[in-house]
Amino acid sequence: EPTDEALINYWHEFLQTSYGQSNVPDWFVKLQYVIQSQEREDEPSQGQDVTQEEWMVLSDLHTPFENSEGIPDSAHDWHLDRVNYSEQHIREMPTWIKTKKEDYRFSEMQKLAYDIVKSNFDDASSEKESLCLIINGVAGTGKSYLINAIRNLLQGKCAFTATTGKAAYNIKGVTVHSLLTYRVKRLQENLNNVEYIIIDEYSMLGQVTFGWIDKRGKQATGCNGKVFGGKSLILTGDPGQLPPVADKPLYHSKPSNAVGEQGYQAYHMFDKVIKVAVNQRVQGMSSEQVKFRDLLLRLRKGESTVNDWELLLTRQTSNISNLTEFEDATRLFYSNEQVGNYNHNQLAKLEHPIAHINARHSSALAKTISADDMSGLEPVVFLAKGARVMLTMNSWPSVGLCNGATGT
């Protein structure tokens, strides 16, 4: 009987065949998950995803067996259902989903961004240049919708990545750090048929990380004279969102080291920027919701008005009669002590037994280290059935167990 490792290797080899890439949905993403379970290079370590265990990889390979025993052999005449559809409807059924997926309706700027990508993709000339494109837009302007349209256009020619595990899960991709840490040979195999790399939530992409992307792209293709080794890069996100952690933003004029300088120079190769501004979520919103959204847009730019301040005053708890509607809202506190007290009170309200879960320390020294020095990991965690929890690290991004994910 084949071992788990042998099965993983068989799946790995199959995903690299043309047949596998033609018939396995999101084959590139699945290939990343398989390779994550195998040995990686020790560069760079910051933000690196947790290596998958064998049971995680094998769960993707398993197809549940549906037992048909016990299902009655119905004599239903299915021709009676057929009369509800015209001949044209029946002819369209085999390709209906594919047609609907391709029937994208864009705003003007979405269409412009899509056409730029399509024009580059359709260019079959030997003088074709790699595409360096930035797509900016605040929340609700249809960036994810546009990414899905580009996915459908490029098929297996594009690798989808993001700066965080949650963002990567949302676009059915992998984190950019996981893409960086493959061995050169495997990176070359992964990117062999890939012409485009999309990086979502790029505001959190720092100069050093961007420099590593440039380095790894050149290592994968051997084209040291071309930025990213000749691969096309598409950055999507909102520059007004969170900046990179322990790194400088791409636009910072004083890089911290040589790799950061390389990232800074690579960033200046982006000569096309599209701003999608039409908010697709506004339709159907009340006037109060639109007013609050506009307030937030001014707040992010530091352009708040006196009217904004007065509106916020009306939302103080002393002025709100429907506080019960906000029972599930996230609370922000000034101190960890206040956080602990609030969470303890919420656990008590569940009226379920509270479990005391003690950390398993690797040594006596580890036991003395504070939670602040352990990325917030407390020595004791209190949980109860129905308690809402949030993950603060990437445990298994491919199934949504990533930093920021919440559940009970």
GROMACS .gro file of C-alpha atoms in nm:
model
  408
    1GLU     CA    1   0.000   0.000   0.000
    2PRO     CA    2   0.147   0.342  -0.096
    3THR     CA    3   0.261   0.561   0.191
    4ASP     CA    4   0.118   0.908   0.254
    5GLU     CA    5   0.437   1.061   0.116
    6ALA     CA    6   0.410   0.854  -0.203
    7LEU     CA    7   0.049   0.963  -0.255
    8ILE     CA    8   0.148   1.326  -0.211
    9ASN     CA    9   0.429   1.286  -0.466
   10TYR     CA   10   0.190   1.119  -0.715
   11TRP     CA   11  -0.052   1.410  -0.678
   12HIS     CA   12   0.235   1.658  -0.713
   13GLU     CA   13   0.350   1.495  -1.038
   14PHE     CA   14  -0.004   1.478  -1.176
   15LEU     CA   15  -0.066   1.851  -1.114
   16GLN     CA   16   0.240   1.932  -1.325
   17THR     CA   17   0.105   1.746  -1.628
   18SER     CA   18  -0.089   1.928  -1.899
   19TYR     CA   19  -0.384   1.694  -1.840
   20GLY     CA   20  -0.392   1.777  -1.469
   21GLN     CA   21  -0.373   2.151  -1.532
   22SER     CA   22  -0.655   2.128  -1.786
   23ASN     CA   23  -0.891   1.924  -1.568
   24VAL     CA   24  -0.820   2.019  -1.205
   25PRO     CA   25  -0.989   2.347  -1.100
   26ASP     CA   26  -0.744   2.595  -0.944
   27TRP     CA   27  -0.459   2.351  -1.013
   28PHE     CA   28  -0.195   2.613  -0.937
   29VAL     CA   29  -0.331   2.674  -0.586
   30LYS     CA   30  -0.350   2.299  -0.514
   31LEU     CA   31   0.008   2.263  -0.637
   32GLN     CA   32   0.118   2.526  -0.385
   33TYR     CA   33  -0.048   2.336  -0.100
   34VAL     CA   34   0.128   2.014  -0.195
   35ILE     CA   35   0.468   2.178  -0.216
   36GLN     CA   36   0.412   2.356   0.118
   37SER     CA   37   0.419   2.012   0.281
   38GLN     CA   38   0.769   1.945   0.155
   39GLU     CA   39   1.105   2.096   0.246
   40ARG     CA   40   1.157   2.468   0.184
   41GLU     CA   41   1.450   2.701   0.158
   42ASP     CA   42   1.535   2.906   0.462
   43GLU     CA   43   1.473   3.245   0.297
   44PRO     CA   44   1.307   3.472   0.399
   45SER     CA   45   1.146   3.364   0.728
   46GLN     CA   46   0.935   3.671   0.807
   47GLY     CA   47   0.564   3.601   0.768
   48GLN     CA   48   0.628   3.246   0.646
   49ASP     CA   49   0.324   3.016   0.642
   50VAL     CA   50   0.312   2.710   0.862
   51THR     CA   51   0.412   2.396   0.668
   52GLN     CA   52   0.116   2.167   0.611
   53GLU     CA   53   0.107   1.835   0.785
   54GLU     CA   54   0.045   1.522   0.579
   55TRP     CA   55  -0.316   1.486   0.696
   56MET     CA   56  -0.390   1.839   0.571
   57VAL     CA   57  -0.252   1.763   0.225
   58LEU     CA   58  -0.425   1.423   0.204
   59SER     CA   59  -0.759   1.581   0.293
   60ASP     CA   60  -0.743   1.768  -0.039
   61LEU     CA   61  -0.689   1.439  -0.223
   62HIS     CA   62  -0.983   1.257  -0.066
   63THR     CA   63  -1.309   1.239  -0.259
   64PRO     CA   64  -1.600   1.140  -0.035
   65PHE     CA   65  -1.776   0.819  -0.140
   66GLU     CA   66  -2.148   0.868  -0.170
   67ASN     CA   67  -2.331   0.548  -0.081
   68SER     CA   68  -2.639   0.511  -0.299
   69GLU     CA   69  -2.785   0.224  -0.098
   70GLY     CA   70  -3.129   0.292   0.034
   71ILE     CA   71  -3.223   0.536  -0.243
   72PRO     CA   72  -3.554   0.420  -0.393
   73ASP     CA   73  -3.560   0.332  -0.762
   74SER     CA   74  -3.813   0.593  -0.867
   75ALA     CA   75  -4.015   0.552  -1.181
   76HIS     CA   76  -4.042   0.926  -1.225
   77ASP     CA   77  -4.088   1.034  -1.586
   78TRP     CA   78  -3.816   1.296  -1.633
   79HIS     CA   79  -3.955   1.386  -1.978
   80LEU     CA   80  -4.232   1.577  -1.801
   81ASP     CA   81  -3.966   1.811  -1.660
   82ARG     CA   82  -3.800   1.846  -1.999
   83VAL     CA   83  -4.108   2.017  -2.149
   84ASN     CA   84  -4.043   2.318  -1.922
   85TYR     CA   85  -3.736   2.407  -2.129
   86SER     CA   86  -3.712   2.524  -2.487
   87GLU     CA   87  -3.474   2.370  -2.740
   88GLN     CA   88  -3.252   2.680  -2.708
   89HIS     CA   89  -3.237   2.644  -2.328
   90ILE     CA   90  -3.133   2.281  -2.361
   91ARG     CA   91  -2.861   2.367  -2.613
   92GLU     CA   92  -2.726   2.637  -2.378
   93MET     CA   93  -2.721   2.418  -2.066
   94PRO     CA   94  -2.376   2.256  -2.117
   95THR     CA   95  -2.205   2.596  -2.138
   96TRP     CA   96  -2.440   2.804  -1.923
   97ILE     CA   97  -2.208   2.838  -1.622
   98LYS     CA   98  -1.905   2.915  -1.840
   99THR     CA   99  -2.103   3.176  -2.033
  100LYS     CA  100  -2.227   3.340  -1.716
  101LYS     CA  101  -1.876   3.352  -1.574
  102GLU     CA  102  -1.754   3.529  -1.886
  103ASP     CA  103  -2.046   3.771  -1.890
  104TYR     CA  104  -1.883   4.030  -1.667
  105ARG     CA  105  -2.034   4.376  -1.636
  106PHE     CA  106  -1.767   4.634  -1.561
  107SER     CA  107  -1.761   4.994  -1.458
  108GLU     CA  108  -1.559   5.219  -1.687
  109MET     CA  109  -1.234   5.187  -1.491
  110GLN     CA  110  -1.282   4.814  -1.429
  111LYS     CA  111  -1.319   4.768  -1.803
  112LEU     CA  112  -1.005   4.972  -1.868
  113ALA     CA  113  -0.801   4.759  -1.627
  114TYR     CA  114  -0.939   4.437  -1.773
  115ASP     CA  115  -0.866   4.551  -2.128
  116ILE     CA  116  -0.506   4.637  -2.037
  117VAL     CA  117  -0.453   4.284  -1.902
  118LYS     CA  118  -0.633   4.125  -2.199
  119SER     CA  119  -0.435   4.327  -2.453
  120ASN     CA  120  -0.109   4.217  -2.296
  121PHE     CA  121  -0.227   3.856  -2.269
  122ASP     CA  122  -0.338   3.845  -2.634
  123ASP     CA  123  -0.007   3.989  -2.757
  124ALA     CA  124   0.173   3.697  -2.917
  125SER     CA  125   0.463   3.897  -3.061
  126SER     CA  126   0.823   3.818  -2.974
  127GLU     CA  127   0.868   4.179  -2.856
  128LYS     CA  128   0.594   4.152  -2.594
  129GLU     CA  129   0.687   4.332  -2.272
  130SER     CA  130   0.590   4.221  -1.923
  131LEU     CA  131   0.301   4.407  -1.764
  132CYS     CA  132   0.349   4.611  -1.445
  133LEU     CA  133   0.002   4.725  -1.340
  134ILE     CA  134  -0.144   4.866  -1.017
  135ILE     CA  135  -0.519   4.858  -0.951
  136ASN     CA  136  -0.621   5.084  -0.662
  137GLY     CA  137  -0.963   5.108  -0.502
  138VAL     CA  138  -1.127   5.137  -0.162
  139ALA     CA  139  -1.347   4.860  -0.022
  140GLY     CA  140  -1.657   4.794  -0.229
  141THR     CA  141  -1.526   4.920  -0.564
  142GLY     CA  142  -1.519   4.574  -0.721
  143LYS     CA  143  -1.153   4.474  -0.698
  144SER     CA  144  -1.237   4.114  -0.608
  145TYR     CA  145  -1.490   4.103  -0.891
  146LEU     CA  146  -1.220   4.224  -1.130
  147ILE     CA  147  -0.971   3.967  -0.997
  148ASN     CA  148  -1.222   3.690  -1.069
  149ALA     CA  149  -1.267   3.819  -1.423
  150ILE     CA  150  -0.890   3.822  -1.474
  151ARG     CA  151  -0.871   3.469  -1.331
  152ASN     CA  152  -1.123   3.353  -1.590
  153LEU     CA  153  -0.926   3.528  -1.865
  154LEU     CA  154  -0.579   3.406  -1.778
  155GLN     CA  155  -0.675   3.058  -1.651
  156GLY     CA  156  -0.361   2.868  -1.545
  157LYS     CA  157  -0.126   3.140  -1.669
  158CYS     CA  158  -0.164   3.342  -1.349
  159ALA     CA  159  -0.057   3.285  -0.988
  160PHE     CA  160  -0.281   3.450  -0.729
  161THR     CA  161  -0.119   3.568  -0.406
  162ALA     CA  162  -0.185   3.811  -0.123
  163THR     CA  163   0.006   3.964   0.167
  164THR     CA  164  -0.213   3.798   0.433
  165GLY     CA  165  -0.356   3.451   0.477
  166LYS     CA  166  -0.714   3.576   0.492
  167ALA     CA  167  -0.680   3.780   0.174
  168ALA     CA  168  -0.513   3.485   0.000
  169TYR     CA  169  -0.803   3.259   0.101
  170ASN     CA  170  -1.057   3.509  -0.028
  171ILE     CA  171  -0.902   3.508  -0.377
  172LYS     CA  172  -0.830   3.132  -0.373
  173GLY     CA  173  -0.456   3.194  -0.373
  174VAL     CA  174  -0.151   3.161  -0.151
  175THR     CA  175   0.042   3.413   0.057
  176VAL     CA  176   0.321   3.591  -0.120
  177HIS     CA  177   0.564   3.477   0.152
  178SER     CA  178   0.485   3.112   0.083
  179LEU     CA  179   0.557   3.171  -0.285
  180LEU     CA  180   0.899   3.312  -0.195
  181THR     CA  181   1.016   3.021   0.017
  182TYR     CA  182   1.017   2.735  -0.234
  183ARG     CA  183   1.343   2.585  -0.347
  184VAL     CA  184   1.462   2.725  -0.679
  185LYS     CA  185   1.387   2.403  -0.871
  186ARG     CA  186   1.034   2.381  -0.739
  187LEU     CA  187   0.979   2.752  -0.787
  188GLN     CA  188   1.085   2.707  -1.150
  189GLU     CA  189   0.841   2.417  -1.188
  190ASN     CA  190   0.559   2.619  -1.032
  191LEU     CA  191   0.615   2.926  -1.244
  192ASN     CA  192   0.699   2.739  -1.564
  193ASN     CA  193   0.357   2.804  -1.722
  194VAL     CA  194   0.282   3.119  -1.522
  195GLU     CA  195   0.311   3.454  -1.700
  196TYR     CA  196   0.130   3.675  -1.447
  197ILE     CA  197   0.141   3.712  -1.069
  198ILE     CA  198  -0.133   3.899  -0.886
  199ILE     CA  199  -0.061   4.031  -0.535
  200ASP     CA  200  -0.369   4.146  -0.344
  201GLU     CA  201  -0.366   4.386  -0.046
  202TYR     CA  202  -0.035   4.523  -0.167
  203SER     CA  203  -0.037   4.814   0.081
  204MET     CA  204   0.116   4.566   0.329
  205LEU     CA  205   0.390   4.475   0.084
  206GLY     CA  206   0.723   4.621   0.198
  207GLN     CA  207   1.032   4.713  -0.001
  208VAL     CA  208   1.239   4.420   0.127
  209THR     CA  209   0.968   4.167   0.043
  210PHE     CA  210   0.927   4.326  -0.299
  211GLY     CA  211   1.301   4.302  -0.351
  212TRP     CA  212   1.281   3.929  -0.271
  213ILE     CA  213   1.001   3.889  -0.523
  214ASP     CA  214   1.223   4.047  -0.787
  215LYS     CA  215   1.513   3.818  -0.687
  216ARG     CA  216   1.304   3.500  -0.688
  217GLY     CA  217   1.146   3.587  -1.022
  218LYS     CA  218   1.491   3.622  -1.175
  219GLN     CA  219   1.606   3.296  -1.014
  220ALA     CA  220   1.303   3.114  -1.153
  221THR     CA  221   1.348   3.233  -1.512
  222GLY     CA  222   1.720   3.307  -1.535
  223CYS     CA  223   1.636   3.646  -1.690
  224ASN     CA  224   1.844   3.867  -1.462
  225GLY     CA  225   1.812   4.165  -1.693
  226LYS     CA  226   1.434   4.185  -1.659
  227VAL     CA  227   1.237   4.300  -1.357
  228PHE     CA  228   1.072   4.001  -1.184
  229GLY     CA  229   1.252   3.779  -1.433
  230GLY     CA  230   1.017   3.885  -1.709
  231LYS     CA  231   0.699   3.785  -1.524
  232SER     CA  232   0.409   4.031  -1.531
  233LEU     CA  233   0.294   4.165  -1.194
  234ILE     CA  234  -0.047   4.308  -1.105
  235LEU     CA  235  -0.080   4.477  -0.765
  236THR     CA  236  -0.432   4.528  -0.627
  237GLY     CA  237  -0.547   4.693  -0.307
  238ASP     CA  238  -0.599   5.020  -0.129
  239PRO     CA  239  -0.287   5.227  -0.045
  240GLY     CA  240  -0.485   5.382   0.240
  241GLN     CA  241  -0.500   5.050   0.424
  242LEU     CA  242  -0.245   4.910   0.671
  243PRO     CA  243   0.124   4.963   0.583
  244PRO     CA  244   0.380   4.678   0.588
  245VAL     CA  245   0.495   4.537   0.922
  246ALA     CA  246   0.866   4.582   1.007
  247ASP     CA  247   0.935   4.710   0.655
  248LYS     CA  248   0.909   5.034   0.461
  249PRO     CA  249   0.629   5.105   0.210
  250LEU     CA  250   0.711   5.056  -0.156
  251TYR     CA  251   0.712   5.430  -0.220
  252HIS     CA  252   0.953   5.523   0.066
  253SER     CA  253   1.244   5.721  -0.075
  254LYS     CA  254   1.504   5.584   0.170
  255PRO     CA  255   1.524   5.202   0.158
  256SER     CA  256   1.672   5.035   0.464
  257ASN     CA  257   1.911   4.798   0.283
  258ALA     CA  258   2.021   4.666  -0.057
  259VAL     CA  259   1.724   4.432  -0.096
  260GLY     CA  260   1.490   4.718  -0.005
  261GLU     CA  261   1.662   4.933  -0.268
  262GLN     CA  262   1.599   4.658  -0.522
  263GLY     CA  263   1.232   4.653  -0.424
  264TYR     CA  264   1.214   5.032  -0.447
  265GLN     CA  265   1.361   5.027  -0.798
  266ALA     CA  266   1.125   4.747  -0.904
  267TYR     CA  267   0.827   4.948  -0.778
  268HIS     CA  268   0.927   5.235  -1.006
  269MET     CA  269   0.888   5.004  -1.307
  270PHE     CA  270   0.509   5.017  -1.267
  271ASP     CA  271   0.396   5.253  -1.537
  272LYS     CA  272   0.021   5.184  -1.537
  273VAL     CA  273  -0.213   5.267  -1.248
  274ILE     CA  274  -0.591   5.227  -1.258
  275LYS     CA  275  -0.816   5.365  -0.984
  276VAL     CA  276  -1.157   5.200  -0.958
  277ALA     CA  277  -1.376   5.449  -0.777
  278VAL     CA  278  -1.739   5.348  -0.836
  279ASN     CA  279  -1.857   5.184  -0.515
  280GLN     CA  280  -2.047   4.871  -0.615
  281ARG     CA  281  -2.189   4.828  -0.264
  282VAL     CA  282  -2.371   5.161  -0.253
  283GLN     CA  283  -2.670   5.039  -0.449
  284GLY     CA  284  -2.954   4.966  -0.211
  285MET     CA  285  -2.786   5.137   0.083
  286SER     CA  286  -2.982   5.381   0.296
  287SER     CA  287  -2.892   5.750   0.304
  288GLU     CA  288  -2.755   5.702   0.656
  289GLN     CA  289  -2.521   5.426   0.540
  290VAL     CA  290  -2.399   5.636   0.247
  291LYS     CA  291  -2.341   5.930   0.483
  292PHE     CA  292  -2.136   5.711   0.719
  293ARG     CA  293  -1.933   5.567   0.430
  294ASP     CA  294  -1.849   5.918   0.307
  295LEU     CA  295  -1.747   6.012   0.662
  296LEU     CA  296  -1.504   5.720   0.671
  297LEU     CA  297  -1.356   5.817   0.335
  298ARG     CA  298  -1.283   6.167   0.464
  299LEU     CA  299  -1.147   6.026   0.789
  300ARG     CA  300  -0.891   5.806   0.607
  301LYS     CA  301  -0.755   6.116   0.433
  302GLY     CA  302  -0.749   6.334   0.745
  303GLU     CA  303  -1.017   6.560   0.596
  304SER     CA  304  -1.288   6.522   0.860
  305THR     CA  305  -1.530   6.812   0.900
  306VAL     CA  306  -1.719   6.961   1.193
  307ASN     CA  307  -2.033   6.793   1.055
  308ASP     CA  308  -1.853   6.458   1.072
  309TRP     CA  309  -1.763   6.521   1.436
  310GLU     CA  310  -2.121   6.614   1.520
  311LEU     CA  311  -2.251   6.302   1.346
  312LEU     CA  312  -2.015   6.081   1.547
  313LEU     CA  313  -2.134   6.245   1.871
  314THR     CA  314  -2.487   6.128   1.793
  315ARG     CA  315  -2.357   5.769   1.795
  316GLN     CA  316  -2.227   5.775   2.153
  317THR     CA  317  -2.372   5.498   2.370
  318SER     CA  318  -2.556   5.754   2.583
  319ASN     CA  319  -2.750   5.867   2.275
  320ILE     CA  320  -2.833   5.526   2.127
  321SER     CA  321  -3.154   5.344   2.219
  322ASN     CA  322  -3.092   5.027   2.010
  323LEU     CA  323  -2.770   4.904   2.175
  324THR     CA  324  -2.894   4.545   2.165
  325GLU     CA  325  -2.847   4.548   1.786
  326PHE     CA  326  -2.471   4.581   1.843
  327GLU     CA  327  -2.427   4.286   2.080
  328ASP     CA  328  -2.208   4.102   1.827
  329ALA     CA  329  -1.998   4.404   1.730
  330THR     CA  330  -1.622   4.395   1.793
  331ARG     CA  331  -1.512   4.598   2.095
  332LEU     CA  332  -1.190   4.799   2.126
  333PHE     CA  333  -1.038   4.865   2.469
  334TYR     CA  334  -0.745   5.066   2.604
  335SER     CA  335  -0.583   4.781   2.798
  336ASN     CA  336  -0.548   4.403   2.800
  337GLU     CA  337  -0.706   4.398   3.145
  338GLN     CA  338  -1.024   4.554   3.009
  339VAL     CA  339  -1.023   4.303   2.723
  340GLY     CA  340  -0.991   4.013   2.968
  341ASN     CA  341  -1.272   4.141   3.189
  342TYR     CA  342  -1.508   4.190   2.894
  343ASN     CA  343  -1.433   3.846   2.748
  344HIS     CA  344  -1.484   3.682   3.089
  345ASN     CA  345  -1.824   3.850   3.124
  346GLN     CA  346  -1.925   3.738   2.775
  347LEU     CA  347  -1.823   3.379   2.855
  348ALA     CA  348  -2.037   3.386   3.169
  349LYS     CA  349  -2.339   3.501   2.964
  350LEU     CA  350  -2.318   3.186   2.751
  351GLU     CA  351  -2.419   2.981   3.057
  352HIS     CA  352  -2.199   2.692   2.950
  353PRO     CA  353  -1.913   2.529   3.142
  354ILE     CA  354  -1.590   2.725   3.093
  355ALA     CA  355  -1.283   2.518   3.005
  356HIS     CA  356  -0.943   2.623   3.142
  357ILE     CA  357  -0.684   2.529   2.878
  358ASN     CA  358  -0.325   2.551   2.998
  359ALA     CA  359  -0.036   2.608   2.756
  360ARG     CA  360   0.216   2.328   2.717
  361HIS     CA  361   0.557   2.487   2.776
  362SER     CA  362   0.867   2.354   2.603
  363SER     CA  363   1.092   2.446   2.897
  364ALA     CA  364   1.099   2.615   3.234
  365LEU     CA  365   1.230   2.931   3.066
  366ALA     CA  366   0.938   2.939   2.822
  367LYS     CA  367   0.701   2.933   3.118
  368THR     CA  368   0.842   3.263   3.247
  369ILE     CA  369   0.804   3.454   2.917
  370SER     CA  370   0.520   3.705   2.910
  371ALA     CA  371   0.232   3.688   2.662
  372ASP     CA  372   0.352   4.011   2.496
  373ASP     CA  373   0.682   3.840   2.409
  374MET     CA  374   0.497   3.533   2.275
  375SER     CA  375   0.287   3.712   2.010
  376GLY     CA  376  -0.005   3.740   2.253
  377LEU     CA  377  -0.010   3.371   2.349
  378GLU     CA  378  -0.150   3.353   2.702
  379PRO     CA  379  -0.046   3.078   2.948
  380VAL     CA  380  -0.416   2.998   3.008
  381VAL     CA  381  -0.708   3.026   2.766
  382PHE     CA  382  -1.071   3.020   2.880
  383LEU     CA  383  -1.324   2.882   2.632
  384ALA     CA  384  -1.685   2.768   2.630
  385LYS     CA  385  -1.925   2.631   2.372
  386GLY     CA  386  -2.051   2.912   2.151
  387ALA     CA  387  -1.764   3.149   2.238
  388ARG     CA  388  -1.637   3.350   1.941
  389VAL     CA  389  -1.263   3.317   1.877
  390MET     CA  390  -1.021   3.472   1.629
  391LEU     CA  391  -0.706   3.317   1.487
  392THR     CA  392  -0.395   3.533   1.500
  393MET     CA  393  -0.169   3.319   1.278
  394ASN     CA  394  -0.192   3.118   0.959
  395SER     CA  395  -0.265   2.758   1.061
  396TRP     CA  396  -0.414   2.624   0.739
  397PRO     CA  397  -0.492   2.908   0.494
  398SER     CA  398  -0.623   2.681   0.216
  399VAL     CA  399  -0.936   2.603   0.421
  400GLY     CA  400  -0.969   2.948   0.579
  401LEU     CA  401  -0.779   2.887   0.904
  402CYS     CA  402  -0.576   3.204   0.870
  403ASN     CA  403  -0.489   3.517   1.062
  404GLY     CA  404  -0.808   3.714   1.126
  405ALA     CA  405  -1.052   3.426   1.073
  406THR     CA  406  -1.332   3.410   1.331
  407GLY     CA  407  -1.568   3.137   1.442
  408THR     CA  408  -1.715   2.953   1.740
   0.00000   0.00000   0.00000
